[in-house]
Short mmCIF file of C-alpha atoms and ligand atoms in Angstrom, two decimals:
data_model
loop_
_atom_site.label_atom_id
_atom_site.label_comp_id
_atom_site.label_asym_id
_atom_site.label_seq_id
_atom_site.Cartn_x
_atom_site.Cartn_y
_atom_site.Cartn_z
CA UNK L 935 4.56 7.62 -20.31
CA UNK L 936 3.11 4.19 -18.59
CA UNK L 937 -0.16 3.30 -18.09
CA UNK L 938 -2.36 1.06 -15.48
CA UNK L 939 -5.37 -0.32 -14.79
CA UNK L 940 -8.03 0.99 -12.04
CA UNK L 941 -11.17 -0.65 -10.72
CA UNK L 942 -13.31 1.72 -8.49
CA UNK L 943 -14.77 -1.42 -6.90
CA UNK L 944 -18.85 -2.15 -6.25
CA UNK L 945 -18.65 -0.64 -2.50
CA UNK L 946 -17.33 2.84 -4.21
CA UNK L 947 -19.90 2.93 -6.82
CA UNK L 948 -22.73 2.03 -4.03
CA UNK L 949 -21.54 4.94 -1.16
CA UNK L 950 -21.63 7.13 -4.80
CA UNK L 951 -17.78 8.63 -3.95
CA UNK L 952 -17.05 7.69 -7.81
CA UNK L 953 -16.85 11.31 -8.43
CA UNK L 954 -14.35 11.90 -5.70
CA UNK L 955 -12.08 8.95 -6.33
CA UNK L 956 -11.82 10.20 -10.33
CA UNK L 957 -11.59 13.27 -8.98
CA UNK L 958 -8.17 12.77 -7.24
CA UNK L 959 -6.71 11.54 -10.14
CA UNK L 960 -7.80 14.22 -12.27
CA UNK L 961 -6.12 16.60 -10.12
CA UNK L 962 -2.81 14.92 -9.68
CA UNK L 963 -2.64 15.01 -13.54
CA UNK L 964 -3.15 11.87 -14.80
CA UNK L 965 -4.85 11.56 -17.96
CA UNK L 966 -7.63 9.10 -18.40
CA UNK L 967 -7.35 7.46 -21.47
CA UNK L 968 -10.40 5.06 -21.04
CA UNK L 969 -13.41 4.78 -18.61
CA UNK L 970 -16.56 2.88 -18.57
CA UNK L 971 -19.12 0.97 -16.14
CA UNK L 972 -19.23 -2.62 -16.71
CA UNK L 973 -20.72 -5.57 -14.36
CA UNK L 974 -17.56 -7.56 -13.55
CA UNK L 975 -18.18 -11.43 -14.71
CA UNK L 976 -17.46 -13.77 -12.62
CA UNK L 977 -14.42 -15.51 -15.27
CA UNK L 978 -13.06 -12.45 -15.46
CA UNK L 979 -12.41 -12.00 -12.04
CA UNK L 980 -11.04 -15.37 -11.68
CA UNK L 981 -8.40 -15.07 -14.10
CA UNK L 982 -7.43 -11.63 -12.55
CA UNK L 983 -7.73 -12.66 -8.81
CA UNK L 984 -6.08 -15.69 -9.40
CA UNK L 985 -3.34 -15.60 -7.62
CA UNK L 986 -5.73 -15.28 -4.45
CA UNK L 987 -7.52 -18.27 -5.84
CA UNK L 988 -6.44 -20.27 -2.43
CA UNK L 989 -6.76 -17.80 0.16
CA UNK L 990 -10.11 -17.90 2.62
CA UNK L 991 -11.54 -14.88 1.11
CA UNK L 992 -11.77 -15.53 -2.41
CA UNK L 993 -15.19 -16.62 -2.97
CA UNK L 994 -16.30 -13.68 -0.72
CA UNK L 995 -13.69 -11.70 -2.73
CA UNK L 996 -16.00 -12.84 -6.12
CA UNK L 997 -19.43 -12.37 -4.97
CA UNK L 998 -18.58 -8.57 -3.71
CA UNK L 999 -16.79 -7.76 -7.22
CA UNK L 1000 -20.00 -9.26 -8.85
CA UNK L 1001 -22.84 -7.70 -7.12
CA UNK L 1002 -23.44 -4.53 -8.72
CA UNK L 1003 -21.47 -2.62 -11.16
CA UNK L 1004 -17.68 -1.52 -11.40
CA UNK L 1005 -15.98 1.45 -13.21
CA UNK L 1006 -12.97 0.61 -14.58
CA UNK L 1007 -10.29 3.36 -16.09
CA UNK L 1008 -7.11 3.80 -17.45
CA UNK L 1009 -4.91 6.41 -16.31
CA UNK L 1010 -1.86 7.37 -18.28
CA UNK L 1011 1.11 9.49 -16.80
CA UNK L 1012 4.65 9.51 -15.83
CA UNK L 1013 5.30 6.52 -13.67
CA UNK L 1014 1.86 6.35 -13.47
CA UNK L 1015 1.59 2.49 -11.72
CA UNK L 1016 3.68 3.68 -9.34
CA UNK L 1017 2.20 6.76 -8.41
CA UNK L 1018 -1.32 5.71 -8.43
CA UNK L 1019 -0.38 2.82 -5.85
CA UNK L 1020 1.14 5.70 -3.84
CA UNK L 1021 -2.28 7.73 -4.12
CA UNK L 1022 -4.72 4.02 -3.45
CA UNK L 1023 -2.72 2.92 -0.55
CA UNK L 1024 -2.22 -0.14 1.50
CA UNK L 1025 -4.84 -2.34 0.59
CA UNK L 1026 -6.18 -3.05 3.87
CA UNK L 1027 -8.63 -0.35 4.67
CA UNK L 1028 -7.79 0.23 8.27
CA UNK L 1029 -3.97 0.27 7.62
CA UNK L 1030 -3.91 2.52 4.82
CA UNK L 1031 -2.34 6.03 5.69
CA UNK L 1032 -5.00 8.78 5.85
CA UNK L 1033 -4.46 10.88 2.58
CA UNK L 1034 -4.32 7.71 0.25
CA UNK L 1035 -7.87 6.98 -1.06
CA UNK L 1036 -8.45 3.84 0.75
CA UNK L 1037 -7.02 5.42 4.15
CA UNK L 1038 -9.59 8.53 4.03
CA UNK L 1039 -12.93 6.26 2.20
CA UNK L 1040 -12.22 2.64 3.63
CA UNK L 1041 -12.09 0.77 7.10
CA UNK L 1042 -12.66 -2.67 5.59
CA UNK L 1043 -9.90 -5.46 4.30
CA UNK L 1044 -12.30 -6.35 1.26
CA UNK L 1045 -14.13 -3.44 0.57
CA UNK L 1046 -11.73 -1.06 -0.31
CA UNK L 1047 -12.40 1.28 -2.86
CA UNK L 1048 -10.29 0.37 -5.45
CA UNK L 1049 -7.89 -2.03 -7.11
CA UNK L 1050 -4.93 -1.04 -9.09
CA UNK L 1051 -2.56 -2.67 -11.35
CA UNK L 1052 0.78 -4.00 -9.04
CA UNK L 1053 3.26 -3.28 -11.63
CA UNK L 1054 4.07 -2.25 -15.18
CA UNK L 1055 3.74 -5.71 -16.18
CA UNK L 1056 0.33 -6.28 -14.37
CA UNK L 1057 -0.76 -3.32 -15.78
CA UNK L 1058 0.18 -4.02 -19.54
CA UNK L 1059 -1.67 -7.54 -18.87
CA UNK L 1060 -5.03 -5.79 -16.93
CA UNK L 1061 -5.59 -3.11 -19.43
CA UNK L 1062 -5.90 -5.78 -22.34
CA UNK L 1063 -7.54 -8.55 -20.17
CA UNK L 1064 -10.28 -5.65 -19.64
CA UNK L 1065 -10.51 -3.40 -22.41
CA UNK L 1066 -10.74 -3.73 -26.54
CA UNK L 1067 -8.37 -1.34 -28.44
CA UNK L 1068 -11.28 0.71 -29.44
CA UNK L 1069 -12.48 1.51 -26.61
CA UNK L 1070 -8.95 3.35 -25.51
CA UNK L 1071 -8.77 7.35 -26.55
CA UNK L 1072 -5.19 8.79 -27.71
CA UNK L 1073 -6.17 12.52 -27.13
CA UNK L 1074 -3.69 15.63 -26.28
CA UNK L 1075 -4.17 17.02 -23.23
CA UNK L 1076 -4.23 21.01 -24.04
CA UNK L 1077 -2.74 21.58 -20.08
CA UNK L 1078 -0.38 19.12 -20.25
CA UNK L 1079 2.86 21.72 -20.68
CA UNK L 1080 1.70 23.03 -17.22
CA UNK L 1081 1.77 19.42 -15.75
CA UNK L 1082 5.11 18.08 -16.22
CA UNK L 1083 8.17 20.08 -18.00
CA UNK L 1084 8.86 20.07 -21.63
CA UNK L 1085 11.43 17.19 -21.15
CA UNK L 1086 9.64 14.91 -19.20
CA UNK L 1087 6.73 15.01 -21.77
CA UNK L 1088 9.00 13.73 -24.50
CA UNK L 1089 10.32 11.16 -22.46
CA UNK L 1090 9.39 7.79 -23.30
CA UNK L 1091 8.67 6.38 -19.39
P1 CMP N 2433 -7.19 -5.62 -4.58
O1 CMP N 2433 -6.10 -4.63 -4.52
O2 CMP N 2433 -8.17 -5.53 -5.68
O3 CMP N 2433 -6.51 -7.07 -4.62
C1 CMP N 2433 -7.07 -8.22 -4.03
C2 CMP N 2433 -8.31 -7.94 -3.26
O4 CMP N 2433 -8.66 -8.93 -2.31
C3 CMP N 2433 -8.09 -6.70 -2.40
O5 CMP N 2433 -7.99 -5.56 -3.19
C4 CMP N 2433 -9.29 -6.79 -1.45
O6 CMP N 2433 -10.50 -6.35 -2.06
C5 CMP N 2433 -9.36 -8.30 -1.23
N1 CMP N 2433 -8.68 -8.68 0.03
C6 CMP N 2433 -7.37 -8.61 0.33
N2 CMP N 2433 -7.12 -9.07 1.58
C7 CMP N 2433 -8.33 -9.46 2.07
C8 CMP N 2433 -8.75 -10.03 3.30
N3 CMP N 2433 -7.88 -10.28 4.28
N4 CMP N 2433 -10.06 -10.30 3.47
C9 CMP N 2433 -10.96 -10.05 2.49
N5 CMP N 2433 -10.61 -9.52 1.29
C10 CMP N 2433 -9.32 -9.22 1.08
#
């Protein structure tokens, strides 16, 4: 099973909808596997937006990932970068398709709910560039036979 990276972003956090963004993924099954609130630094942020480092918004991009708060998670699951892109949505608020978290919570380009990782090998790099080892849980999840079928909870993916 894969994992990836999510960032339920200051403007979340501040409209309180945390609880309803974790929420979703709860009920679609993924597993979280790491969670905590942390107040985004500035270097961090640069390394991870960097390829944006050029574009117009960037500095705005910095100050509104700085100003209060984030929670960050990892969510573990089959195909589980894919799907949670599926369930975040286009990342521009007012083009996201109603049903996908930032297409029911967000009307805005910048603030928009939440980042997650692009692809497996984003994820692989976000998860370490914001997390320590100990601070990520291997637990059993005691309903995971009804979530996926006996196969696809052996398989590797
Ligand atoms: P995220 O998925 O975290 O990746 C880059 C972020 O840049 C994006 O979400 C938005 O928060 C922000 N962003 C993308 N496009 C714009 C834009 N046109 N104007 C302002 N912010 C943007």
């Amino acid at each position: 099973m894969r994992q990836t990276l999510v960032i339920i972003k200051p403007d979340a956090v501040n409209r309180c909808i945390i609880g309803k963004v974790i929420q979703r993924f709860e009920e679609k099954g993924l597993q979280i596997k790491a969670m905590k609130m942390e107040l985004l630094q500035p270097y961090v942020l640069k390394e991870h937006y960097a390829h944006h480092k050029d574009k117009k918004f960037f500095e705005g991009l910095i100050k509104y990932m700085t100003s209060i708060p984030s929670i960050l998670i990892i969510l573990k699951g089959k195909d589980a970068v894919a799907v949670v892109r599926k369930m975040v949505g286009s990342t521009q608020g007012r083009e996201a398709e109603p049903g996908t978290i930032r297409g029911d919570y967000s009307i805005s380009n910048q603030s928009n709910i939440v980042h997650a990782s692009e692809n497996e090998e984003e994820a692989k790099k976000e998860i370490a560039r914001f997390f320590k080892k100990e601070e990520i849980y291997d637990y059993q999840k005691m309903n995971f036979d009804w979530i996926y079928s006996k196969d696809e909870t052996y398989m590797k993916k």
